[in-house]
Coordinates of C-alpha atoms in Angstrom, one line a residue:
M146 CA 36.5 -18.4 -96.3
A147 CA 35.2 -21.9 -96.8
P148 CA 35.8 -23.4 -100.3
P149 CA 32.7 -23.8 -102.5
T150 CA 30.8 -27.0 -102.8
P151 CA 31.1 -28.6 -106.3
L152 CA 27.9 -29.5 -108.1
L153 CA 27.4 -32.8 -110.0
A154 CA 25.4 -32.6 -113.3
V155 CA 23.3 -35.6 -114.1
R156 CA 21.7 -36.4 -117.4
G157 CA 19.5 -39.4 -118.2
S158 CA 16.0 -40.6 -119.3
E159 CA 14.7 -39.0 -116.0
G160 CA 15.9 -35.6 -117.2
L161 CA 18.8 -33.2 -116.6
Y162 CA 19.4 -31.9 -113.1
M163 CA 22.2 -30.9 -110.7
V164 CA 23.1 -32.5 -107.3
N165 CA 24.9 -30.6 -104.5
G166 CA 28.3 -32.2 -103.8
P167 CA 29.6 -33.5 -100.5
P168 CA 28.5 -33.4 -97.8
L169 CA 24.9 -32.5 -98.9
F170 CA 24.1 -34.9 -101.8
T171 CA 20.7 -33.2 -102.4
E172 CA 19.2 -32.0 -105.7
N173 CA 20.0 -28.3 -106.4
T174 CA 16.6 -26.8 -106.7
A175 CA 17.9 -23.4 -107.9
F176 CA 18.7 -25.1 -111.2
Q177 CA 15.4 -25.9 -112.9
R178 CA 15.2 -29.6 -113.8
E179 CA 14.9 -30.3 -117.5
S180 CA 12.4 -33.1 -117.6
G181 CA 12.0 -35.7 -120.4
K182 CA 14.5 -37.6 -122.6
N183 CA 15.4 -34.8 -125.0
S184 CA 18.5 -33.5 -123.3
K185 CA 21.3 -34.6 -125.7
V186 CA 24.4 -33.1 -124.2
F187 CA 25.8 -30.7 -121.6
A188 CA 29.1 -29.0 -120.8
F189 CA 30.6 -26.8 -118.0
S190 CA 33.0 -23.9 -118.8
K191 CA 36.6 -24.5 -117.7
D192 CA 36.2 -22.4 -114.6
G193 CA 32.8 -23.9 -113.8
S194 CA 30.9 -20.6 -113.8
L195 CA 28.8 -21.4 -116.9
F196 CA 26.7 -24.4 -117.9
A197 CA 25.3 -25.1 -121.4
W198 CA 23.0 -27.9 -122.6
C199 CA 20.8 -28.8 -125.6
N200 CA 17.2 -29.8 -124.8
G201 CA 16.2 -30.8 -128.4
E202 CA 14.7 -27.3 -129.0
Q203 CA 17.6 -24.9 -128.3
V204 CA 21.0 -24.6 -126.6
N205 CA 20.9 -22.7 -123.3
I206 CA 23.6 -21.1 -121.2
V207 CA 23.1 -20.4 -117.5
N208 CA 25.2 -18.8 -114.8
V209 CA 25.9 -21.6 -112.3
T210 CA 25.8 -19.3 -109.3
S211 CA 22.7 -17.3 -110.0
H212 CA 21.1 -19.9 -112.4
E213 CA 20.1 -17.1 -114.6
V214 CA 19.6 -18.0 -118.3
L215 CA 22.2 -15.8 -120.1
R216 CA 21.9 -17.0 -123.7
S217 CA 19.7 -19.2 -125.9
F218 CA 20.6 -20.3 -129.5
D219 CA 18.4 -21.9 -132.0
Q220 CA 20.4 -25.1 -132.5
P221 CA 17.9 -28.0 -131.9
K222 CA 20.0 -30.8 -133.5
T223 CA 23.2 -30.1 -131.5
V224 CA 24.9 -33.3 -130.2
C225 CA 28.3 -31.8 -129.1
L226 CA 29.1 -28.5 -127.5
E227 CA 32.1 -27.0 -125.8
F228 CA 33.3 -23.7 -124.2
S229 CA 36.6 -22.0 -125.1
P230 CA 39.1 -21.9 -122.2
K231 CA 38.0 -18.4 -121.0
S232 CA 34.3 -18.9 -121.8
N233 CA 34.2 -16.3 -124.5
V234 CA 33.1 -18.7 -127.3
L235 CA 30.6 -21.5 -127.4
V236 CA 31.1 -24.2 -130.1
T237 CA 28.2 -26.4 -131.2
W238 CA 28.3 -29.4 -133.7
Q239 CA 25.5 -31.3 -135.3
P240 CA 25.7 -34.2 -137.8
Y241 CA 26.7 -33.2 -141.3
T242 CA 24.0 -33.7 -144.0
T243 CA 24.2 -33.2 -147.7
S244 CA 21.4 -31.6 -149.9
K245 CA 18.9 -33.7 -151.7
D246 CA 20.5 -33.1 -155.1
G247 CA 23.8 -34.4 -153.7
G248 CA 25.4 -31.0 -153.4
A249 CA 27.5 -29.7 -150.5
G250 CA 25.6 -29.5 -147.2
V251 CA 25.2 -26.5 -144.9
P252 CA 28.0 -25.7 -142.4
N253 CA 27.4 -27.8 -139.2
L254 CA 30.0 -26.3 -136.8
Q255 CA 28.8 -23.1 -135.3
L256 CA 30.7 -20.6 -133.1
F257 CA 28.9 -18.0 -130.9
D258 CA 30.1 -15.1 -128.8
V259 CA 29.0 -15.9 -125.2
N260 CA 29.2 -12.3 -124.0
T261 CA 27.1 -10.8 -126.8
G262 CA 25.2 -13.8 -128.1
K263 CA 26.3 -12.9 -131.7
F264 CA 27.0 -15.6 -134.3
L265 CA 30.8 -15.6 -135.1
K266 CA 31.5 -18.2 -137.8
S267 CA 30.4 -21.5 -139.2
F268 CA 32.5 -24.3 -140.8
I269 CA 31.8 -27.6 -142.5
Q270 CA 33.1 -30.4 -140.1
K271 CA 32.0 -33.8 -141.5
K272 CA 33.5 -36.1 -138.9
M273 CA 32.6 -36.2 -135.2
Q274 CA 36.2 -37.2 -134.4
N275 CA 38.3 -34.1 -133.5
W276 CA 35.2 -31.9 -134.2
C277 CA 36.1 -29.1 -131.8
P278 CA 38.6 -26.4 -132.6
C279 CA 41.5 -26.2 -130.1
W280 CA 42.4 -23.0 -128.2
S281 CA 45.5 -21.9 -126.2
D282 CA 44.6 -21.3 -122.5
D283 CA 44.6 -17.5 -123.0
E284 CA 42.5 -17.8 -126.2
S285 CA 45.1 -15.8 -128.2
I286 CA 45.3 -18.8 -130.7
C287 CA 42.6 -21.1 -132.1
A288 CA 43.4 -23.9 -134.5
R289 CA 41.5 -26.5 -136.6
S290 CA 42.6 -29.1 -139.1
V291 CA 41.4 -28.7 -142.7
N292 CA 42.6 -30.9 -145.6
N293 CA 46.3 -31.6 -144.6
E294 CA 46.6 -28.1 -143.1
L295 CA 46.3 -26.6 -139.7
H296 CA 44.5 -23.2 -139.8
F297 CA 45.3 -20.8 -137.0
F298 CA 43.1 -17.8 -135.9
E299 CA 44.2 -15.1 -133.5
N300 CA 42.2 -13.4 -130.7
N301 CA 39.0 -15.1 -131.8
N302 CA 38.9 -13.4 -135.1
F303 CA 37.6 -16.1 -137.4
S304 CA 37.2 -14.0 -140.5
T305 CA 40.9 -14.2 -141.4
I306 CA 43.4 -17.1 -141.2
A307 CA 46.4 -15.7 -139.3
N308 CA 48.7 -18.7 -140.0
K309 CA 48.9 -22.1 -141.7
L310 CA 50.9 -25.2 -141.0
H311 CA 51.0 -27.5 -144.1
L312 CA 52.1 -31.1 -143.6
Q313 CA 51.2 -33.9 -146.0
K314 CA 48.5 -36.1 -144.4
V315 CA 48.6 -34.5 -141.0
T316 CA 45.9 -36.3 -139.0
D317 CA 46.1 -35.0 -135.4
F318 CA 47.4 -32.1 -133.4
V319 CA 47.4 -30.9 -129.8
I320 CA 48.0 -27.4 -128.5
S321 CA 50.0 -27.0 -125.3
P322 CA 48.4 -25.9 -122.1
G323 CA 49.6 -23.0 -119.9
D324 CA 51.0 -19.6 -120.8
Q325 CA 52.8 -18.2 -123.8
P326 CA 54.7 -19.2 -125.9
T327 CA 52.2 -21.6 -127.3
K328 CA 53.5 -24.9 -128.7
V329 CA 51.8 -27.4 -131.1
A330 CA 52.4 -31.1 -131.4
V331 CA 51.4 -32.6 -134.8
Y332 CA 51.2 -36.2 -136.0
V333 CA 51.8 -37.4 -139.6
P334 CA 51.3 -41.2 -140.2
G335 CA 53.9 -43.1 -142.3
S336 CA 53.2 -44.3 -145.8
K337 CA 55.1 -46.3 -148.5
G338 CA 57.7 -47.5 -146.1
A339 CA 58.4 -44.1 -144.5
P340 CA 58.0 -43.9 -140.7
S341 CA 55.3 -41.9 -138.9
F342 CA 56.5 -38.8 -136.9
V343 CA 55.5 -36.4 -134.3
R344 CA 56.9 -32.8 -134.4
L345 CA 56.7 -30.1 -131.8
Y346 CA 56.5 -26.5 -133.1
Q347 CA 56.5 -23.1 -131.3
Y348 CA 53.8 -20.8 -132.7
P349 CA 54.2 -19.2 -135.2
N350 CA 57.6 -20.7 -136.3
F351 CA 56.4 -23.2 -139.0
G352 CA 59.3 -22.9 -141.5
G353 CA 59.8 -26.6 -142.2
P354 CA 61.4 -29.5 -140.2
Q355 CA 64.4 -27.3 -139.2
S356 CA 62.2 -24.9 -137.3
A357 CA 60.7 -27.7 -135.2
L358 CA 61.5 -27.8 -131.5
A359 CA 61.7 -31.6 -131.5
N360 CA 61.0 -34.5 -133.9
K361 CA 60.4 -38.1 -133.2
S362 CA 59.9 -40.7 -136.0
F363 CA 58.8 -44.3 -135.4
F364 CA 57.2 -47.3 -137.2
K365 CA 54.3 -49.4 -136.0
A366 CA 51.7 -46.6 -135.6
D367 CA 48.2 -46.6 -137.1
K368 CA 47.1 -44.0 -134.6
V369 CA 48.6 -42.0 -131.7
T370 CA 47.5 -40.3 -128.5
M371 CA 49.5 -37.2 -127.6
L372 CA 49.6 -36.0 -124.0
W373 CA 51.2 -32.7 -122.9
N374 CA 52.2 -32.2 -119.3
S375 CA 50.7 -29.1 -117.6
K376 CA 54.0 -27.1 -117.9
A377 CA 54.1 -27.8 -121.6
T378 CA 57.7 -29.1 -121.4
A379 CA 57.1 -32.6 -122.8
V380 CA 54.7 -34.8 -124.6
L381 CA 53.9 -38.5 -124.2
V382 CA 53.0 -40.3 -127.4
I383 CA 51.2 -43.7 -127.3
A384 CA 51.6 -45.2 -130.8
S385 CA 49.2 -48.0 -131.5
T386 CA 48.7 -50.5 -134.3
E387 CA 45.3 -52.1 -135.0
V388 CA 46.8 -55.6 -135.4
D389 CA 49.7 -57.2 -133.6
K390 CA 51.5 -59.2 -136.4
T391 CA 53.2 -61.4 -133.9
G392 CA 49.8 -62.6 -132.7
A393 CA 50.7 -61.9 -129.0
S394 CA 47.8 -59.5 -128.4
Y395 CA 44.2 -59.1 -129.5
Y396 CA 44.5 -55.4 -128.9
G397 CA 47.2 -54.7 -131.4
E398 CA 50.6 -53.4 -130.4
Q399 CA 51.5 -50.2 -128.5
N400 CA 54.7 -48.3 -127.8
L401 CA 55.3 -45.3 -125.6
H402 CA 57.5 -42.4 -126.7
Y403 CA 58.7 -39.3 -124.7
I404 CA 59.4 -36.0 -126.5
A405 CA 60.6 -32.9 -124.8
T406 CA 60.6 -29.3 -126.1
N407 CA 64.4 -29.1 -125.6
G408 CA 64.8 -31.7 -128.4
E409 CA 65.3 -34.8 -126.2
S410 CA 63.3 -37.9 -127.1
A411 CA 63.2 -41.5 -126.0
V412 CA 61.3 -44.8 -126.1
V413 CA 60.0 -45.5 -122.6
Q414 CA 61.3 -49.0 -121.7
L415 CA 58.5 -51.0 -120.1
P416 CA 59.7 -54.1 -118.1
K417 CA 56.7 -56.2 -119.0
N418 CA 55.4 -57.2 -122.5
G419 CA 51.8 -56.5 -123.5
P420 CA 49.4 -53.7 -124.3
I421 CA 49.7 -50.2 -122.9
Y422 CA 46.3 -49.5 -121.3
D423 CA 46.9 -46.0 -120.0
A424 CA 49.5 -43.3 -119.5
T425 CA 48.9 -40.1 -117.5
W426 CA 50.9 -37.1 -116.3
S427 CA 51.2 -36.1 -112.7
P428 CA 49.9 -32.6 -112.2
N429 CA 53.4 -31.6 -111.0
S430 CA 54.6 -32.4 -114.6
T431 CA 57.8 -34.1 -113.4
E432 CA 56.4 -37.7 -113.4
F433 CA 54.0 -39.9 -115.3
C434 CA 52.3 -43.2 -114.6
V435 CA 51.9 -46.0 -117.1
V436 CA 49.6 -49.1 -116.8
Y437 CA 50.9 -51.9 -119.2
G438 CA 51.5 -55.6 -119.7
F439 CA 49.5 -58.7 -120.1
M440 CA 47.1 -59.3 -117.2
P441 CA 47.7 -59.0 -114.3
A442 CA 49.0 -55.6 -115.5
K443 CA 51.9 -53.6 -114.0
A444 CA 51.8 -49.9 -113.1
T445 CA 55.0 -47.9 -112.9
I446 CA 55.8 -44.2 -112.2
F447 CA 58.6 -42.8 -114.4
N448 CA 60.6 -39.5 -114.1
L449 CA 61.5 -37.1 -117.0
K450 CA 64.5 -39.2 -117.8
C451 CA 62.1 -42.1 -118.5
D452 CA 63.7 -44.0 -115.6
P453 CA 61.3 -46.0 -113.3
V454 CA 60.8 -44.4 -109.8
F455 CA 58.2 -46.7 -108.2
D456 CA 56.6 -50.0 -109.4
F457 CA 53.2 -50.7 -108.0
G458 CA 53.5 -54.4 -108.8
T459 CA 50.8 -56.4 -110.7
G460 CA 47.1 -56.3 -110.4
P461 CA 43.7 -56.1 -112.2
H462 CA 44.3 -52.5 -113.5
N463 CA 43.8 -50.8 -116.9
A464 CA 43.5 -47.1 -115.9
A465 CA 45.3 -44.5 -113.7
Y466 CA 43.8 -41.3 -112.3
Y467 CA 45.8 -38.6 -110.4
S468 CA 43.9 -36.4 -108.0
P469 CA 43.7 -32.7 -109.2
Q470 CA 46.3 -31.8 -106.5
G471 CA 48.5 -34.7 -107.6
H472 CA 48.9 -36.2 -104.1
I473 CA 46.8 -39.3 -104.6
L474 CA 46.8 -41.9 -107.5
V475 CA 44.0 -44.4 -108.2
L476 CA 44.8 -47.5 -110.2
A477 CA 41.5 -48.9 -111.5
G478 CA 40.3 -51.9 -113.4
F479 CA 37.1 -51.3 -115.5
G480 CA 35.5 -52.8 -118.6
N481 CA 36.0 -56.6 -118.4
L482 CA 37.7 -56.3 -115.0
N483 CA 36.1 -56.3 -111.6
G484 CA 36.3 -52.6 -110.8
Q485 CA 39.0 -52.8 -108.1
L486 CA 40.4 -49.4 -107.1
D487 CA 43.8 -49.2 -105.5
V488 CA 44.2 -45.8 -103.9
W489 CA 47.8 -44.7 -103.3
D490 CA 49.5 -41.9 -101.5
V491 CA 52.2 -41.0 -104.1
K492 CA 54.3 -38.9 -101.8
N493 CA 55.0 -41.7 -99.4
Y494 CA 54.0 -44.6 -101.7
K495 CA 51.6 -46.1 -99.3
L496 CA 48.4 -47.9 -100.1
I497 CA 45.4 -46.0 -98.6
S498 CA 42.4 -48.2 -99.5
K499 CA 41.1 -50.9 -101.9
P500 CA 37.4 -50.3 -102.6
Q501 CA 35.6 -52.1 -105.4
A502 CA 33.3 -50.3 -107.9
S503 CA 31.9 -53.1 -110.0
D504 CA 30.3 -52.5 -113.4
S505 CA 31.6 -48.9 -113.5
T506 CA 31.8 -47.2 -116.9
Y507 CA 32.9 -43.7 -115.7
F508 CA 35.3 -42.4 -113.1
A509 CA 36.2 -38.8 -112.1
W510 CA 37.9 -37.0 -109.2
C511 CA 36.0 -34.2 -107.5
P512 CA 37.9 -30.9 -107.8
D513 CA 38.4 -31.0 -104.0
G514 CA 40.7 -34.0 -104.3
E515 CA 38.8 -35.8 -101.5
H516 CA 35.9 -37.4 -103.3
I517 CA 35.3 -39.6 -106.3
V518 CA 32.3 -40.4 -108.5
T519 CA 31.9 -43.7 -110.3
A520 CA 28.9 -44.3 -112.6
T521 CA 27.3 -47.1 -114.7
C522 CA 25.9 -45.4 -117.8
S523 CA 24.0 -46.4 -120.9
P524 CA 24.6 -47.4 -123.7
R525 CA 27.8 -49.0 -122.3
L526 CA 25.7 -50.9 -119.8
R527 CA 21.9 -50.7 -119.9
V528 CA 21.2 -52.4 -116.5
G529 CA 22.1 -51.3 -113.0
N530 CA 22.5 -47.6 -114.1
G531 CA 23.4 -45.2 -111.3
Y532 CA 26.3 -43.4 -109.6
K533 CA 28.2 -43.5 -106.3
I534 CA 30.2 -40.8 -104.5
W535 CA 33.1 -42.1 -102.5
H536 CA 35.7 -40.8 -100.1
Y537 CA 39.2 -41.8 -101.2
T538 CA 39.6 -43.8 -98.0
G539 CA 37.0 -46.3 -99.1
P540 CA 33.4 -45.7 -97.9
V541 CA 30.5 -44.9 -100.2
L542 CA 29.0 -41.6 -99.0
Y543 CA 26.1 -41.5 -101.4
K544 CA 24.5 -43.9 -103.9
Y545 CA 21.8 -43.3 -106.5
E546 CA 20.2 -45.9 -108.7
V547 CA 17.8 -45.0 -111.5
Q548 CA 14.3 -46.4 -111.5
Q549 CA 13.5 -49.6 -113.4
N550 CA 13.6 -49.3 -117.2
A551 CA 15.3 -45.8 -116.8
E552 CA 18.8 -45.0 -118.0
L553 CA 21.7 -42.8 -116.9
W554 CA 23.6 -41.2 -119.8
Q555 CA 26.1 -38.8 -118.4
V556 CA 27.5 -37.4 -115.1
A557 CA 30.2 -34.7 -114.5
W558 CA 31.6 -32.6 -111.7
Q559 CA 31.5 -28.8 -111.9
P560 CA 35.2 -27.9 -112.6
F561 CA 37.2 -25.2 -110.7
L562 CA 40.4 -23.4 -111.5
D563 CA 43.7 -24.7 -110.0
G564 CA 44.3 -23.4 -106.5
V565 CA 40.7 -23.1 -105.4
F566 CA 41.0 -26.4 -103.4
P567 CA 44.5 -26.8 -101.8
A568 CA 45.9 -30.3 -101.1
K569 CA 45.0 -31.6 -97.7
A570 CA 47.0 -34.1 -95.6
V571 CA 46.4 -37.7 -96.6
T572 CA 44.4 -39.8 -94.1
Y573 CA 44.5 -43.5 -93.6
A574 CA 41.9 -43.7 -90.8
V575 CA 39.4 -45.9 -92.5
L576 CA 41.9 -48.4 -94.1
S577 CA 40.5 -52.0 -94.1
K578 CA 37.4 -50.8 -92.2
A579 CA 35.7 -49.2 -95.2
P580 CA 32.1 -50.3 -95.6
N581 CA 31.6 -51.9 -98.9
D582 CA 28.1 -52.4 -100.3
E583 CA 29.4 -54.5 -103.1
P584 CA 27.7 -58.0 -103.2
K585 CA 30.0 -60.7 -101.9
A586 CA 31.4 -62.8 -104.7
A587 CA 29.8 -66.2 -105.0
Q588 CA 32.0 -69.0 -103.9
A589 CA 33.3 -71.5 -106.5
Y590 CA 31.4 -74.8 -106.7
R591 CA 33.1 -77.6 -104.8
P592 CA 32.0 -81.3 -105.3
P593 CA 30.7 -83.1 -102.2
A594 CA 33.9 -85.2 -101.9
L595 CA 36.0 -82.0 -101.4
R596 CA 33.7 -79.9 -99.2
N597 CA 35.1 -81.1 -95.9
K598 CA 38.7 -80.7 -97.0
P599 CA 40.9 -77.5 -96.9
V600 CA 40.7 -75.2 -99.8
T601 CA 43.8 -75.1 -102.0
S602 CA 44.7 -72.0 -103.9
S603 CA 45.3 -72.4 -107.7
K604 CA 46.5 -69.0 -109.0
L605 CA 47.2 -68.7 -112.7
H606 CA 49.7 -65.8 -112.0
E607 CA 51.8 -64.9 -109.0
D608 CA 51.2 -61.3 -108.1
E609 CA 54.3 -59.1 -107.9
P610 CA 54.6 -56.9 -104.9
P611 CA 55.2 -53.1 -105.1
Q612 CA 58.8 -52.0 -105.0
N613 CA 60.8 -48.8 -105.0
M614 CA 62.9 -48.7 -108.2
R615 CA 65.5 -46.4 -106.7
S616 CA 68.8 -48.1 -105.7
K617 CA 69.4 -48.7 -102.0
N618 CA 72.7 -46.7 -102.1
G619 CA 71.1 -43.5 -103.3
D620 CA 68.2 -41.9 -105.1
K621 CA 69.5 -42.8 -108.6
P622 CA 66.9 -45.1 -110.4
L623 CA 67.9 -48.4 -112.0
S624 CA 69.8 -48.0 -115.3
K625 CA 68.4 -49.1 -118.6
T626 CA 70.8 -52.1 -118.6
A627 CA 69.6 -53.1 -115.2
L628 CA 66.0 -52.8 -116.5
K629 CA 66.8 -55.0 -119.5
N630 CA 68.4 -57.7 -117.3
Q631 CA 65.3 -57.5 -115.0
R632 CA 63.1 -58.0 -118.0
K633 CA 65.1 -61.1 -119.1
H634 CA 64.9 -62.5 -115.6
E635 CA 61.1 -62.0 -115.5
A636 CA 60.8 -63.8 -118.9
K637 CA 62.8 -66.7 -117.6
K638 CA 60.8 -66.9 -114.5
V639 CA 57.5 -67.0 -116.4
A640 CA 58.9 -69.7 -118.7
K641 CA 60.0 -71.8 -115.7
Q642 CA 56.5 -71.4 -114.2
E643 CA 54.8 -72.6 -117.4
A644 CA 57.2 -75.5 -117.7
R645 CA 56.5 -76.5 -114.1
A646 CA 52.8 -76.3 -114.7
E647 CA 53.0 -78.4 -117.8
G648 CA 55.2 -80.9 -116.0
S649 CA 52.8 -81.3 -113.1
Q650 CA 50.0 -82.1 -115.5
E651 CA 51.8 -84.6 -117.7
V652 CA 54.4 -86.4 -115.6
T653 CA 53.0 -88.9 -113.0
P654 CA 54.9 -90.1 -109.9
A655 CA 57.4 -93.0 -110.6
S656 CA 57.2 -96.3 -108.8
P657 CA 59.5 -96.9 -105.7
V658 CA 61.4 -99.4 -107.8
Q659 CA 62.1 -96.9 -110.5
N660 CA 63.0 -94.2 -108.0
A661 CA 65.4 -96.5 -106.3
S662 CA 67.1 -97.5 -109.5
Q663 CA 67.3 -93.8 -110.6
N664 CA 68.8 -92.7 -107.3
A665 CA 71.3 -95.6 -107.4
A666 CA 72.3 -95.0 -111.0
P667 CA 75.0 -92.3 -110.6
S668 CA 76.9 -94.4 -108.0
I669 CA 76.9 -97.8 -109.9
T670 CA 80.0 -98.4 -112.0
S671 CA 81.1 -101.9 -113.0
G672 CA 84.3 -100.8 -114.7
D673 CA 83.1 -102.9 -117.7
P674 CA 81.5 -100.7 -120.4
E675 CA 79.5 -103.7 -121.7
V676 CA 77.8 -104.3 -118.3
D677 CA 77.1 -100.6 -117.8
K678 CA 75.5 -100.5 -121.2
K679 CA 73.2 -103.5 -120.3
I680 CA 72.2 -101.9 -117.0
K681 CA 71.4 -98.6 -118.8
N682 CA 69.2 -100.4 -121.4
L683 CA 67.4 -102.4 -118.8
K684 CA 66.5 -99.2 -116.9
K685 CA 65.3 -97.6 -120.1
K686 CA 63.0 -100.6 -120.7
L687 CA 61.7 -100.6 -117.1
K688 CA 60.9 -96.9 -117.4
A689 CA 58.9 -97.5 -120.6
I690 CA 57.0 -100.3 -118.9
E691 CA 56.1 -97.9 -116.0
Q692 CA 54.7 -95.4 -118.5
L693 CA 52.6 -98.1 -120.2
K694 CA 51.2 -99.1 -116.8
D695 CA 50.3 -95.5 -116.1
Q696 CA 48.5 -95.3 -119.4
A697 CA 46.6 -98.5 -118.7
A698 CA 45.6 -97.1 -115.2
T699 CA 44.0 -94.1 -116.9
G700 CA 41.8 -96.4 -119.0
K701 CA 43.8 -96.3 -122.3
Q702 CA 43.5 -99.4 -124.4
L703 CA 47.0 -100.9 -124.9
E704 CA 48.2 -102.8 -128.0
K705 CA 49.2 -106.5 -127.8
N706 CA 52.9 -105.9 -128.0
Q707 CA 52.6 -103.3 -125.2
L708 CA 50.9 -105.8 -123.0
E709 CA 53.7 -108.3 -123.7
K710 CA 56.3 -105.7 -122.6
I711 CA 54.5 -105.3 -119.3
Q712 CA 54.6 -109.1 -118.7
K713 CA 58.4 -109.1 -119.1
E714 CA 58.8 -106.6 -116.2
A715 CA 59.6 -109.3 -113.5
A716 CA 62.3 -110.9 -115.7
L717 CA 63.9 -107.6 -116.5
L718 CA 63.9 -106.6 -112.8
K719 CA 65.6 -110.0 -111.9
E720 CA 68.2 -109.5 -114.6
L721 CA 68.9 -105.9 -113.4
E722 CA 69.3 -107.1 -109.8
E723 CA 71.8 -109.8 -110.9
L724 CA 73.9 -107.4 -112.9
E725 CA 74.0 -104.9 -110.0
L726 CA 74.9 -107.6 -107.5
G727 CA 77.7 -108.7 -109.7
V728 CA 79.0 -105.1 -109.6

C-alpha cells in the first residue's frame, strides 16, 4: 500500500486552505477554503487525523480525511489552540481580561472533550508563555504550573487534583515523551547567591530532593530550555543569561548541560567560544547536534558521554534540523544570515547538497523525510511572503508567492505517527546540479584601476573543514583533555591571525639598506663592546629615520627636529659603514 500524501496547511491574508503535498502541489478542494483575514490560528492533532482552527466567530474541528465538521465551539477570541496527544481534548486560550471594577477576570483557558463536544474545565491563565497544559503521550497524566506548584490530573479528570509538586519559584517544567513510567523535568532559578537547578522526577515520586532521579545545579542562568530525547533517558538543558558580563557577546551567555535519568550529569564541553544557537536530539536518542560559537559557527555531533563524534566545521549556521527518520541533518543559517542549507547524510557523514533559502523565517521537514518547506512569513518579514517546497537533494519542486500587498502568516505540514514513512536510501544524484532560483549575489564594487587585475580574496575568517572526531586507532572519541588542548590551540591560532592582520596594516616594508644592516647584524662582532654598542645605536637611529620617512610619505606633517634627524641619515650611514669596515 502506497504511503499517504501529507497536506500542507496555509494561513494568510488570502485565507486558510490546504495544499496537497508532493508530487501534486495543488489546492485540496475537499477542504473548504476559509476566505478573509479572520483566521487567527490552526493546529493539527498529533496523528494528523484532525484539524482545528478559529475563524473569528467560532473554533471548528474537521476530520482531515473526510473533511466533515465534527465539532464547533463558541470561542471567537481564541488565539491559541492545541490537541492533547491522543486527540481526546482540545485546549483553547484567549487573552486574559479583568472586569471593569478591577476584580478578577473570567477564566480564559478552556478544555473541551473532542469526542462528545462537552465542556470539561476552565482555568485562569494570565500569561501566553507556557499557556498549554502538558500531557504524557498516553494522556494518563496532565500537568500545569500554578503559583510555584505543579498540579497533576489523571485520565483527563480535571475536577480533582491527583498530585502536587511544590517547589519554591518553579518557573518551567517538561513531561517526558514515550511510554510509562512518566518523568518530569523541573527548573528552579537561583536567588540570593544560590544556584539554579534542574531536577528529574518519576511520577508520582515527589518526596523532596532525595526522591529525584537526577539533580543538576548551575549558576549563570536567567532562563533555560529543556529538551528530552525520544526515549526519555536524558535531558539537554541550555542555560542562558540575558547579559554577558564579560562583554564578549551581545546575545548573553549560554552553557549546555546533560542530565540522564540514571543520575549522571555533565557540562558539554564546546571547543569554540560564543553563543549556543541550537541543540537538537537525533530521533535515535543516542546522539545530539549542537550549533555554537562566534560566527562562522561550528556544528558538532556528541554521543551520550558528551564526547564529540563528528565536527561539521565552520559555516554560516544557527539552526539544526534532523529528518523525522534521523538519517539526514540540515544545518541552516536564518535570521541575519543568508539562508544557506547544508544537507548531510549523518550515517556516512557526507554532504548531500547546499541549496540557499534566502529570507526564510520558517523551516520544517515533511513527515516523509524527503521534502522540506521553507517560508517567509509576516510579521517577521512583510515583503516577499511565500513558501517553497524542496527535495533534500537541492531542487525547488514548488514555489508560491502571495499577491502584492498580501501576507503569509503560517504554514505547517500534516503530521503522521512514527513508522508511517520508513527511511529511504539517501541519494546524491543531483549534487551540484540542483537548479537554484535564488538571485545571483551582486558583485562587489571594484574601482576602475582594479577592474582588469585578478581578484584577490580577503576572508575575515578561515573556514574549518569537517573532521571525524573519533581517533584513527579506533572508535573511541577524543578525550576531554585532548579537547581542551585543541581549544587552546585554536585560541592561539586565532590570536596569531589577528596579530598578523594588524602587523600587515601597520608595519611597512623596510628599505634595502635597513634590511641589509638587519640581516648582517647577527654576524658582526668586533670583540670590542664599545664598538658593538655604537653600531647598535646607529642602527636604532637609522630605523627611526626610516619610520619618519614613511610617515612623511603618507602625508603627515613632521616637526622641525624630525626633519633634522632625516637630514643626518647620510652621515649616520657613512659612520656605520666605517665602523663595520673596521671590524
